[in-house]
PDB file of C-alpha atoms in Angstrom:
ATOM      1  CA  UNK A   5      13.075  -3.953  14.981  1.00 58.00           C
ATOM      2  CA  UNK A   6      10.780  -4.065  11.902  1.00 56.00           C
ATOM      3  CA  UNK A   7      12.652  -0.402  10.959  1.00 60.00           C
ATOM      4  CA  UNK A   8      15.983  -1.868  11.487  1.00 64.00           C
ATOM      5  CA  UNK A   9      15.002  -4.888   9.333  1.00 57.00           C
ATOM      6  CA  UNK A  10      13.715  -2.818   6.334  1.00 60.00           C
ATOM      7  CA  UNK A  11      16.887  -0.847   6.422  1.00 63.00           C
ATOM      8  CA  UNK A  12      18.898  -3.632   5.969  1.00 63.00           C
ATOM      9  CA  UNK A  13      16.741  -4.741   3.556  1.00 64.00           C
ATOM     10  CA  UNK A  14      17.392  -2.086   1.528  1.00 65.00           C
ATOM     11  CA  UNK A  15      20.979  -2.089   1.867  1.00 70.00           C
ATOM     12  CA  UNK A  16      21.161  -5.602   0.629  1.00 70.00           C
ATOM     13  CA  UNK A  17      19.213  -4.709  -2.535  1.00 69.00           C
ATOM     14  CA  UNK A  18      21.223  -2.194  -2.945  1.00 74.00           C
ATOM     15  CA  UNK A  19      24.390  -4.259  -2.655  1.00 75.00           C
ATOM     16  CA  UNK A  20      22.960  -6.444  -4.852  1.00 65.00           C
ATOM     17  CA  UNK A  21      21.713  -4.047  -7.714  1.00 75.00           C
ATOM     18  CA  UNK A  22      24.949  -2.474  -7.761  1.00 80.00           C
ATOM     19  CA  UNK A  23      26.708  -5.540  -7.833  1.00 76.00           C
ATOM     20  CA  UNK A  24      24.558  -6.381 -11.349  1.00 71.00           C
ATOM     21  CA  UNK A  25      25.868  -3.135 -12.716  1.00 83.00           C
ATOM     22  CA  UNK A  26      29.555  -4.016 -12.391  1.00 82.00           C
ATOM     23  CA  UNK A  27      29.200  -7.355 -14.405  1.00 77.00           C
ATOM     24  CA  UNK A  28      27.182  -6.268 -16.870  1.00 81.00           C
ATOM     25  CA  UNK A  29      29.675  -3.421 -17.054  1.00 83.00           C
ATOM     26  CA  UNK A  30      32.386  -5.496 -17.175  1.00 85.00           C
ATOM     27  CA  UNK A  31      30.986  -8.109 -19.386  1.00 86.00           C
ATOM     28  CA  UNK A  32      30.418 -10.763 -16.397  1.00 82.00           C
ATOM     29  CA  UNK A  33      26.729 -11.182 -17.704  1.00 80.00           C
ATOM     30  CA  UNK A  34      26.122 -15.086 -16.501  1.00 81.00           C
ATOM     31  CA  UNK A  35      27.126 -13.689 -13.252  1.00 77.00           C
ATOM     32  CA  UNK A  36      25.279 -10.593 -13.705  1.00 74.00           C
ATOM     33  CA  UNK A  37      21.958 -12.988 -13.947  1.00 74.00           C
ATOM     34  CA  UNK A  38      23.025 -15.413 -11.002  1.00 77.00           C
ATOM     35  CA  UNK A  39      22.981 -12.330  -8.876  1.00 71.00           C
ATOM     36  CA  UNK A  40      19.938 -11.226 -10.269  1.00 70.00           C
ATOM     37  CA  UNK A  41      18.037 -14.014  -9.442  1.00 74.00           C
ATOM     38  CA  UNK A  42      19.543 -14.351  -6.102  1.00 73.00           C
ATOM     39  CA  UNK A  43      17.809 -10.155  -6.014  1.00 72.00           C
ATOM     40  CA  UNK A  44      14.782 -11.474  -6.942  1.00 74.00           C
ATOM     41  CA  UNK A  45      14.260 -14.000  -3.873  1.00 76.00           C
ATOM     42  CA  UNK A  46      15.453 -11.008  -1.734  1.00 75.00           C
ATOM     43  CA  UNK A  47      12.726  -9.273  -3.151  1.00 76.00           C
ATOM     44  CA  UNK A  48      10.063 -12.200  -2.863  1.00 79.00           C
ATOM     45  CA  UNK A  49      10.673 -12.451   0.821  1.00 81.00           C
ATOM     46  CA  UNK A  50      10.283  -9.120   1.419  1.00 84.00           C
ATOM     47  CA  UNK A  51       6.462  -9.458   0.311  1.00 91.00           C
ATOM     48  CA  UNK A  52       6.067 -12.510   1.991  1.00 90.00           C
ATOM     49  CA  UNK A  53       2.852 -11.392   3.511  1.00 92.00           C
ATOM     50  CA  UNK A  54       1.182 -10.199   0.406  1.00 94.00           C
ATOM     51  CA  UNK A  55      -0.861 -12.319  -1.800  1.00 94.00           C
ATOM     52  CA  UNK A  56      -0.201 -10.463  -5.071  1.00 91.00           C
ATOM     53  CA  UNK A  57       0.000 -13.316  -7.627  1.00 85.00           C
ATOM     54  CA  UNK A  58      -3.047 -12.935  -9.412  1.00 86.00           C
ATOM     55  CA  UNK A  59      -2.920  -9.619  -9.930  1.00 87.00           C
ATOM     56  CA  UNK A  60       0.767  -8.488 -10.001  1.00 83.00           C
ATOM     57  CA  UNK A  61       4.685  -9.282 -10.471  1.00 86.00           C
ATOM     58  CA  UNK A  62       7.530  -7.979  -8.828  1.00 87.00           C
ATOM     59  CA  UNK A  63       9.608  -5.372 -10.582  1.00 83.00           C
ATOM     60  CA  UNK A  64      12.632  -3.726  -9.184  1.00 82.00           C
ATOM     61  CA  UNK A  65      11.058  -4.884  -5.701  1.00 83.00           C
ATOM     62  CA  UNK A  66       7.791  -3.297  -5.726  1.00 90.00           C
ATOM     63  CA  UNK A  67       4.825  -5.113  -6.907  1.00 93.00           C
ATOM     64  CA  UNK A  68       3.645  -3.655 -10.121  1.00 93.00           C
ATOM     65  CA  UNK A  69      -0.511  -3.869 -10.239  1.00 92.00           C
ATOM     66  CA  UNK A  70      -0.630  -5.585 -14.328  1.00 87.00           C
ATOM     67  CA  UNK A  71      -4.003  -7.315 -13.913  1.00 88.00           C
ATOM     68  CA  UNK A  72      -6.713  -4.772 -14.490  1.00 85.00           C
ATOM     69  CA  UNK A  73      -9.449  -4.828 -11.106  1.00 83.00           C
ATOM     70  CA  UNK A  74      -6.938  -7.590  -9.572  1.00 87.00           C
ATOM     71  CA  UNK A  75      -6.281  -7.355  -5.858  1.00 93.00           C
ATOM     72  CA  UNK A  76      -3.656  -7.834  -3.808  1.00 95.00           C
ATOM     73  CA  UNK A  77      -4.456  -8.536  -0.163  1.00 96.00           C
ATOM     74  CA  UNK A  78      -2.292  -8.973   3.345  1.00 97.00           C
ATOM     75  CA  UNK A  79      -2.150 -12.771   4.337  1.00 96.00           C
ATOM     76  CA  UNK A  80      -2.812 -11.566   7.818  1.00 96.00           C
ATOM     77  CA  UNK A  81      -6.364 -10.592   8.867  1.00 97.00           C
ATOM     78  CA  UNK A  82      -6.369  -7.783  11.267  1.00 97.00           C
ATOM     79  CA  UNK A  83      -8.506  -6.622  13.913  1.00 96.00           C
ATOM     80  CA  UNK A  84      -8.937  -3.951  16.160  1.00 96.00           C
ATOM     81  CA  UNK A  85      -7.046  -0.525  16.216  1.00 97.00           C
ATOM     82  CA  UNK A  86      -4.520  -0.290  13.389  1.00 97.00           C
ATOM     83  CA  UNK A  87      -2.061   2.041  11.392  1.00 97.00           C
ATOM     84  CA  UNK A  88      -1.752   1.082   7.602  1.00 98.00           C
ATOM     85  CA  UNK A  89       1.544   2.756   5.960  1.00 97.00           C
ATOM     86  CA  UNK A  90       1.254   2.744   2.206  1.00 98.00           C
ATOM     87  CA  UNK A  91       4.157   3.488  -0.121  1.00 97.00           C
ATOM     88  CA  UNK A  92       2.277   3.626  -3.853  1.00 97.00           C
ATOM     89  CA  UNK A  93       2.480   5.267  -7.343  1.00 97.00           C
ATOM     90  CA  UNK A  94      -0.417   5.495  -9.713  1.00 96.00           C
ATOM     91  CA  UNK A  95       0.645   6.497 -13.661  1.00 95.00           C
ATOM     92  CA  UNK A  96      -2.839   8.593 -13.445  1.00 95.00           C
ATOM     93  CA  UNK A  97      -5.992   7.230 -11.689  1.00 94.00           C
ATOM     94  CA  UNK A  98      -6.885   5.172  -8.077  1.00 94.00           C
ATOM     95  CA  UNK A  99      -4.889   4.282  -5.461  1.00 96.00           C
ATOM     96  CA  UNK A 100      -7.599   2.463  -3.481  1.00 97.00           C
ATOM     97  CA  UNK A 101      -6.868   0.962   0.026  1.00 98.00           C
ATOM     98  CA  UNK A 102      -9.650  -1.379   1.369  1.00 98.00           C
ATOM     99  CA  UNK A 103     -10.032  -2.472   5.380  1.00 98.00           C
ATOM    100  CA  UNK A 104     -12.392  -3.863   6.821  1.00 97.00           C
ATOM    101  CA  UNK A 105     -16.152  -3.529   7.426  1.00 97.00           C
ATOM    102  CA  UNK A 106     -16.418  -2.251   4.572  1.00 97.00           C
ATOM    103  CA  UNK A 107     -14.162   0.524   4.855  1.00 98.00           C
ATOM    104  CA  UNK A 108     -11.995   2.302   1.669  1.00 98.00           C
ATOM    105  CA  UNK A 109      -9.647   5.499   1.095  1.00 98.00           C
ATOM    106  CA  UNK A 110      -9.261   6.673  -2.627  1.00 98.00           C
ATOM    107  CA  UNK A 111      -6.874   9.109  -4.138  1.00 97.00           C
ATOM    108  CA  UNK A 112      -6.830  10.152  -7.412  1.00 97.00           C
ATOM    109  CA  UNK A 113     -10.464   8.676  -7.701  1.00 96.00           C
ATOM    110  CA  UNK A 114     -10.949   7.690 -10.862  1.00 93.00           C
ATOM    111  CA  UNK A 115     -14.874   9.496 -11.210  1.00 94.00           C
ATOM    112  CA  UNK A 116     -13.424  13.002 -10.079  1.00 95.00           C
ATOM    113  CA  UNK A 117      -9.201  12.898  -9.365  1.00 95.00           C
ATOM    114  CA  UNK A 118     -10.144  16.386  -7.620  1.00 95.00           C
ATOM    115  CA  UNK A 119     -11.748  14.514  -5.041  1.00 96.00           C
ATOM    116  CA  UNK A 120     -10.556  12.140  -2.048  1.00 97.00           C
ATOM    117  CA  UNK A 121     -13.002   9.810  -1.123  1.00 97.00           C
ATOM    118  CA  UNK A 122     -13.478   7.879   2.265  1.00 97.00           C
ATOM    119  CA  UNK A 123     -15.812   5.204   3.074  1.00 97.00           C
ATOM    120  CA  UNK A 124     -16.333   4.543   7.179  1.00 97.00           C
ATOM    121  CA  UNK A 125     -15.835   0.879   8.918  1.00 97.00           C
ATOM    122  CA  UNK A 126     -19.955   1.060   9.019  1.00 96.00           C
ATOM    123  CA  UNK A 127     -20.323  -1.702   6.220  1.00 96.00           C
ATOM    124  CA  UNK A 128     -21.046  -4.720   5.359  1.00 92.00           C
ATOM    125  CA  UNK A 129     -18.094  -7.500   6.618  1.00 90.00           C
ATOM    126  CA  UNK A 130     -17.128  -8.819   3.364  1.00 87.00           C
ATOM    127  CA  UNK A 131     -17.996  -6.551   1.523  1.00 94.00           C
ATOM    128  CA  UNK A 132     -15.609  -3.960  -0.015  1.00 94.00           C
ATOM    129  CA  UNK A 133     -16.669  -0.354   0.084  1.00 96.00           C
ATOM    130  CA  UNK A 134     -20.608  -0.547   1.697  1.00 96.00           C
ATOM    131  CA  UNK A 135     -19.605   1.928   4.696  1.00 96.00           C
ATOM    132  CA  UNK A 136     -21.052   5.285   4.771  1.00 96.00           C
ATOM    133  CA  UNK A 137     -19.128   7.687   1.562  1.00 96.00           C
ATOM    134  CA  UNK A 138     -18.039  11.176   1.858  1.00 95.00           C
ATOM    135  CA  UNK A 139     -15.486  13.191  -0.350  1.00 95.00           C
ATOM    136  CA  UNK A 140     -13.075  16.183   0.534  1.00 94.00           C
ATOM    137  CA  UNK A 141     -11.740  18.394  -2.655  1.00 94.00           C
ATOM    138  CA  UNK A 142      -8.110  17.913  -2.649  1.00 93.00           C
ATOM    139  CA  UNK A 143      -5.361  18.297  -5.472  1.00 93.00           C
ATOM    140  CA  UNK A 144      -4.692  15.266  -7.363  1.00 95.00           C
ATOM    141  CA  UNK A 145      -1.820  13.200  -7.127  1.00 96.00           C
ATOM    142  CA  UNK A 146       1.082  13.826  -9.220  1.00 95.00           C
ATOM    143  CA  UNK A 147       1.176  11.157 -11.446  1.00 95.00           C
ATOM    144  CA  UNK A 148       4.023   8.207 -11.447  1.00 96.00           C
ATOM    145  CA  UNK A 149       5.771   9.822  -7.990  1.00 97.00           C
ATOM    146  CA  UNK A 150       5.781   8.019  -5.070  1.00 97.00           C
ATOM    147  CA  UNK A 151       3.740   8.552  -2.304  1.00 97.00           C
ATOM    148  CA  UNK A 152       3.515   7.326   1.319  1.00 98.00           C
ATOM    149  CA  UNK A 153      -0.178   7.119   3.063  1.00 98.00           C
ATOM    150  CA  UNK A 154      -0.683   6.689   6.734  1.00 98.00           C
ATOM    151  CA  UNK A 155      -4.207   5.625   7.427  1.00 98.00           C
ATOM    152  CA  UNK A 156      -5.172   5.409  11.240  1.00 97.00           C
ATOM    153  CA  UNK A 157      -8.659   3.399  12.424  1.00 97.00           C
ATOM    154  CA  UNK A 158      -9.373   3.463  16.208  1.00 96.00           C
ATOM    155  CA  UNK A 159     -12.603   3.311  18.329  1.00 95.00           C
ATOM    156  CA  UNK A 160     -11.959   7.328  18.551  1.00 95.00           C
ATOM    157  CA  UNK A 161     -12.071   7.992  14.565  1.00 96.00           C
ATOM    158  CA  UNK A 162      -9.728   7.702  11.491  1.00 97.00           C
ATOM    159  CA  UNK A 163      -6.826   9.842  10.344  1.00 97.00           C
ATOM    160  CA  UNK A 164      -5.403  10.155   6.823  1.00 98.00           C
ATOM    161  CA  UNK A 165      -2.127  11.533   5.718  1.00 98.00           C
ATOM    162  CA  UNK A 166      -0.285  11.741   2.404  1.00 97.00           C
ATOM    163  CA  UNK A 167       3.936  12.001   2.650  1.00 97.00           C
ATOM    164  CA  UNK A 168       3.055  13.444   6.379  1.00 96.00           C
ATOM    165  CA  UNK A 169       0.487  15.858   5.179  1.00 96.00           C
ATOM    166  CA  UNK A 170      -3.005  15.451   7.145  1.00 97.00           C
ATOM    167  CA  UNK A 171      -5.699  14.920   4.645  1.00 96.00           C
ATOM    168  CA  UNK A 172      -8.734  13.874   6.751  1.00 97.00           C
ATOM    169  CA  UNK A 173      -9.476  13.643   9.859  1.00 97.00           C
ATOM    170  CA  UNK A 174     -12.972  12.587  11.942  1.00 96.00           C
ATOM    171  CA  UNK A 175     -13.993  11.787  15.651  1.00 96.00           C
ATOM    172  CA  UNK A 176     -16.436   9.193  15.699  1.00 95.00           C
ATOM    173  CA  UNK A 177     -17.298   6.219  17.994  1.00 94.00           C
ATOM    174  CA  UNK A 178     -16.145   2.843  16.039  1.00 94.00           C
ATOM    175  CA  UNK A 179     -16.720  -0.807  17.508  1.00 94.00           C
ATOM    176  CA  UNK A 180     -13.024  -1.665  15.817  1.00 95.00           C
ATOM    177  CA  UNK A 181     -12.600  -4.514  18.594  1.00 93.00           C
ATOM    178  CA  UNK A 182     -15.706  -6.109  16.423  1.00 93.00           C
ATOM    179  CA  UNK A 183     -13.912  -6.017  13.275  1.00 95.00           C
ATOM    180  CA  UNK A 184     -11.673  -7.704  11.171  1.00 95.00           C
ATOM    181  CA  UNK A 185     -10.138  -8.447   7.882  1.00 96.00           C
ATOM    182  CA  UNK A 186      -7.448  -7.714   5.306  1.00 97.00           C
ATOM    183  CA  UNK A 187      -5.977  -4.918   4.187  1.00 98.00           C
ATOM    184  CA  UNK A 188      -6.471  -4.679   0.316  1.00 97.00           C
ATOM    185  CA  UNK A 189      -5.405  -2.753  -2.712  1.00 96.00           C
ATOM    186  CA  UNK A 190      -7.364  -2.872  -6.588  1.00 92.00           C
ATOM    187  CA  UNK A 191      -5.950  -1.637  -9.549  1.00 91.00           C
ATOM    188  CA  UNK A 192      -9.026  -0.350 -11.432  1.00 89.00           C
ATOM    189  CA  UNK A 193      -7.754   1.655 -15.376  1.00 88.00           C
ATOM    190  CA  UNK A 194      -4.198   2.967 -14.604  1.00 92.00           C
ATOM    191  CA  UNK A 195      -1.176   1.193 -13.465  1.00 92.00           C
ATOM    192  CA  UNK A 196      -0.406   1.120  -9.830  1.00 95.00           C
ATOM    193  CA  UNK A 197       2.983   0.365  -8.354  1.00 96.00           C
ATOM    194  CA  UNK A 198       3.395  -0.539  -4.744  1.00 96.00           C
ATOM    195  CA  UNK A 199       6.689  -0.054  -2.458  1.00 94.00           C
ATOM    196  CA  UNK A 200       5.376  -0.989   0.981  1.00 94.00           C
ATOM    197  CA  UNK A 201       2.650  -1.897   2.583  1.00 96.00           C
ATOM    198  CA  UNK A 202       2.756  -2.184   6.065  1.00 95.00           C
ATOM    199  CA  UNK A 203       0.452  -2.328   9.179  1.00 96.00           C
ATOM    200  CA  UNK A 204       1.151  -1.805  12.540  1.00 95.00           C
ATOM    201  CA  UNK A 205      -1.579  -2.725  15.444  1.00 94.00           C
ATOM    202  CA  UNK A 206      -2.632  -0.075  17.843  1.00 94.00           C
ATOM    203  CA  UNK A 207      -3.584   0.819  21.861  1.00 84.00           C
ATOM    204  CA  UNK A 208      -6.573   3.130  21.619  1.00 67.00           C
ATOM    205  CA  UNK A 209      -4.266   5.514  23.769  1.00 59.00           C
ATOM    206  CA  UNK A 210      -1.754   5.948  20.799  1.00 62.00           C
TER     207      UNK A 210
END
């Protein structure tokens, strides 16, 4: 259902942008910015469960990261076994994805890009990035292109992938059922745009 409701999402925004196109083609602009704001609502409600206000804007229907260290954070607190599905661009440095206990992926890190970094669910609650570090050479990110990160936490381990691609991988015993908390994103020195951000809850057998 959720699949089905993105893809008509995106069909109506497409509607819509083209729709802008033809009256500002054909000189219809009042119209042109009726429909545009009409877009824009479209677009608001499809990030209904961010909090992104104090730290970005919507542009073209992804929120653009403008504030620099500002967060933007799911409404919903999760728990347990999950699957977070991030669609993000970075113009050179950090795309940073926090969960909880403590718990962090980096690409494009902004001390070494030549180096994904992973912090474990062994943290502090509450506190961003105090689980256990490690880093994995990898080849940075291609700057402003859009990428789409799968990151899996379950009592069996975690699982990273970039555009399908798996990055990291680890077996290791985590009390997720104990957890809980947001899913977050921080823009540190370079722009960050985000598409999607999505998370799905998990049985320990998937």
């Amino acid at each position: 259902m959720t699949q089905q409701l993105n893809q008509l999402s995106g069909d109506l925004e497409e509607a819509y942008e083209s729709a802008v196109k033809l009256c500002r083609k054909t000189g219809r602009d009042k119209l042109a910015a009726e429909i545009e704001k009409e877009l824009e609502a479209i677009w608001a409600m499809k990030w209904r469960h961010i909090d992104y206000k104090d730290a970005g804007k919507l542009k073209d229907g992804h929120i653009s990261l403008t504030v620099k260290e500002g967060t933007i954070r799911t409404k919903v607190v999760y728990s347990g076994p999950i699957e977070i599905t991030v669609t993000a661009r970075t113009e050179d440095e950090n795309i940073r994805i926090n969960a909880y206990n403590g718990s962090v992926i980096i690409f494009n890190w902004e001390l070494n890009k030549s180096e994904f970094r992973v912090a474990r669910p062994t943290g502090t609650p509450d506190k961003l990035e105090s689980g256990s570090h490690l880093g994995v050479k990898t080849v940075p990110l291609e700057p402003n292109k859009w990428h789409t990160f799968r990151w899996r936490i379950t009592s069996k381990g975690m699982e990273v992938y970039d555009n399908g691609r798996l990055v990291w991988s680890e077996r290791r015993a985590y009390p997720v059922e104990n957890m809980k908390g947001p899913i977050i994103m921080r823009r540190m020195n370079s722009a960050v745009d985000v598409e999607e951000i999505q998370v799905r809850q998990l049985d320990d057998a998937d």
